[in-house]
Amino acid sequence: MTLKESKFYFLQDDCCEEFGTEAGKERYQKTEQRYQALQDEHQKEQNPAIREHLLRNLFPPLAYYQTLLSDGFSQQAALEFVEKETEKAALQKKAAMKSMTRLPFTYLMYRLFVKKFMTKNFPTEGWETQWLECSGTSIRFHLNRCLYWDICQKEGCPELCQVYCKNDDIAFAGLLPKIRFERSQTLGTGGTCCDFCFRKG
């Protein structure tokens, strides 16, 4: 898979806008090379759900971040550049979430399918999910292990994980007013778990 096939298909244009055409193209090419290298390093991963996360969501920002650091940008500057891109992708997901709120009984449908969705898309190979409640008013679970946190640590950039965490806040805001998303901590921001809560609006 190439970056243009990921959720960050717009990265080349943004690099050219941020750094100028020539420098932007060069930085994008370096990011693409790093993206391909990350895929090679994890080619043994066969679980389709995890590969989807790695190739489409996780590796593109990671490759961009590592490229920026290797080009001499400070950690803070690199995080800010990456967050611009992840926010753009998260806003697209927010719009998709918003479309769910047009359905009748949005919370009921969400409640009925959430466990099946989590089992399929967040498998035990990458996440440890502890279910706490799935009632008529609240859906609560803890993620005690997370693929994104594990990969960021493995790649030596745990500070990057907070960027992925912020994506949830942006995307799940699209469920308002039918469903309210709450979370007080994440592994990526120093918490003991990611405590997800979806409350009926």
XYZ file of C-alpha atoms in Angstrom:
201
model
C 0.000 0.000 0.000
C 1.148 3.551 -0.702
C 0.404 6.689 1.289
C -2.055 7.783 -1.379
C -4.057 4.618 -0.692
C -4.159 5.323 3.050
C -6.374 7.759 4.935
C -3.604 10.313 4.434
C -3.885 10.510 0.646
C -3.658 14.305 0.932
C -0.218 14.350 2.581
C 1.810 15.157 -0.544
C -0.234 18.272 -1.296
C 0.014 19.370 2.325
C 3.793 18.844 2.392
C 4.190 21.020 -0.694
C 1.993 23.682 0.896
C 3.890 23.576 4.200
C 7.464 23.377 2.932
C 7.370 24.573 -0.675
C 7.021 22.444 -3.782
C 10.508 20.972 -4.057
C 11.211 20.545 -0.340
C 7.674 19.251 0.161
C 8.028 16.618 -2.556
C 11.353 15.494 -1.124
C 9.946 15.237 2.402
C 6.925 13.348 1.121
C 9.161 10.893 -0.760
C 11.170 10.300 2.427
C 7.919 9.710 4.291
C 6.784 7.250 1.624
C 10.087 5.383 1.911
C 9.739 5.159 5.678
C 6.111 4.066 5.294
C 7.192 1.222 3.016
C 9.961 0.262 5.452
C 7.453 0.056 8.311
C 5.313 -2.269 6.226
C 8.330 -4.468 5.523
C 9.190 -4.580 9.218
C 5.679 -5.775 10.070
C 4.961 -7.976 7.051
C 4.533 -11.038 9.278
C 1.378 -9.508 10.748
C -1.434 -11.429 9.045
C -4.528 -10.369 11.014
C -6.530 -8.329 8.463
C -8.004 -5.965 11.053
C -4.590 -5.159 12.498
C -3.089 -4.708 9.033
C -5.887 -2.257 8.269
C -4.999 -0.219 11.344
C -1.278 -0.337 10.622
C -1.369 0.504 6.934
C -4.227 2.991 6.784
C -4.180 4.712 10.187
C -1.044 4.144 12.223
C 1.968 3.983 9.918
C 1.338 7.121 7.793
C 1.547 9.605 10.725
C 4.370 7.573 12.269
C 6.391 7.655 9.045
C 5.790 11.397 8.668
C 6.783 12.049 12.276
C 9.972 10.016 11.999
C 10.844 11.777 8.748
C 10.384 15.208 10.310
C 12.583 14.254 13.257
C 15.282 12.906 10.941
C 15.135 16.186 9.010
C 16.008 18.094 12.173
C 12.620 19.287 13.401
C 12.096 19.441 17.146
C 9.771 16.930 18.742
C 7.158 19.613 19.396
C 7.286 21.019 15.864
C 7.060 17.538 14.367
C 4.058 16.695 16.547
C 2.298 19.873 15.442
C 2.828 19.098 11.757
C 1.600 15.535 12.215
C -1.423 16.634 14.220
C -2.559 18.867 11.359
C -2.749 15.795 9.162
C -4.358 13.461 11.687
C -6.964 16.096 12.532
C -7.905 16.332 8.863
C -8.405 12.559 8.717
C -10.345 12.585 11.997
C -12.711 15.270 10.708
C -13.576 13.012 7.796
C -14.409 10.245 10.252
C -16.453 12.720 12.296
C -18.573 13.433 9.221
C -19.148 9.702 8.764
C -20.150 9.405 12.431
C -22.542 12.313 12.001
C -24.404 10.396 9.320
C -25.214 7.723 11.924
C -27.168 10.235 13.979
C -29.706 10.561 11.173
C -30.817 7.011 11.855
C -33.655 6.419 14.325
C -32.646 4.804 17.602
C -28.968 5.654 17.078
C -27.901 4.678 20.588
C -29.835 1.401 20.492
C -28.183 0.414 17.209
C -24.776 1.416 18.542
C -25.315 -0.636 21.680
C -26.448 -3.719 19.762
C -23.431 -3.822 17.475
C -20.583 -2.342 19.529
C -19.273 -5.614 20.986
C -19.328 -7.368 17.620
C -17.608 -4.358 16.054
C -14.908 -4.298 18.714
C -14.266 -8.039 18.436
C -13.842 -7.815 14.669
C -11.965 -4.526 14.353
C -10.001 -4.423 17.622
C -8.918 -8.064 18.053
C -7.120 -9.473 21.054
C -3.832 -9.580 19.129
C -3.708 -5.793 19.404
C -6.040 -4.765 22.211
C -7.126 -5.981 25.623
C -10.730 -4.899 26.136
C -12.385 -5.023 29.549
C -16.153 -4.560 29.293
C -17.781 -2.733 32.193
C -21.277 -1.828 31.021
C -23.475 -2.110 27.956
C -26.829 -0.833 29.189
C -29.660 1.307 27.946
C -27.886 4.446 29.141
C -24.125 3.801 28.923
C -21.529 1.736 27.099
C -18.269 1.548 29.054
C -15.082 -0.392 28.552
C -11.388 -0.093 29.315
C -8.595 -0.753 26.860
C -5.788 -2.121 29.007
C -3.574 -2.661 25.995
C -3.591 -0.815 22.671
C -1.825 -1.513 19.377
C -1.166 2.190 18.795
C 0.514 2.599 22.170
C 2.533 -0.581 21.712
C 3.808 0.447 18.272
C 4.663 3.990 19.359
C 6.685 2.595 22.248
C 8.386 0.032 20.022
C 9.340 2.758 17.549
C 10.811 4.914 20.306
C 8.251 7.701 20.070
C 5.651 7.197 22.834
C 4.909 10.928 22.672
C 3.263 10.421 19.273
C 0.460 8.273 20.693
C -1.372 11.301 22.113
C -2.018 12.426 18.537
C -3.909 9.216 17.797
C -5.826 9.588 21.071
C -7.016 13.062 20.067
C -8.487 11.605 16.890
C -11.118 9.803 18.976
C -12.238 13.041 20.622
C -12.668 14.667 17.216
C -14.323 11.735 15.457
C -16.742 10.711 18.208
C -17.971 14.294 18.550
C -19.851 13.484 15.362
C -22.212 11.278 17.381
C -23.630 14.264 19.256
C -26.359 14.850 20.329
C -27.491 11.211 20.142
C -24.410 9.792 21.883
C -21.924 11.599 24.134
C -18.350 10.321 24.204
C -16.367 10.660 27.437
C -12.867 9.600 28.417
C -10.717 10.697 31.345
C -7.437 8.969 30.498
C -5.540 7.076 27.807
C -2.437 4.906 27.766
C -0.886 7.374 25.351
C -1.235 10.263 27.785
C 0.103 8.409 30.808
C -3.060 6.727 32.056
C -3.385 3.174 33.314
C -5.921 2.414 30.570
C -8.103 4.079 27.959
C -11.478 4.427 29.698
C -14.094 4.700 26.960
C -17.640 5.757 27.770
C -20.523 6.385 25.374
C -23.616 7.836 27.033
C -27.061 7.996 25.539
C -27.842 11.593 24.625
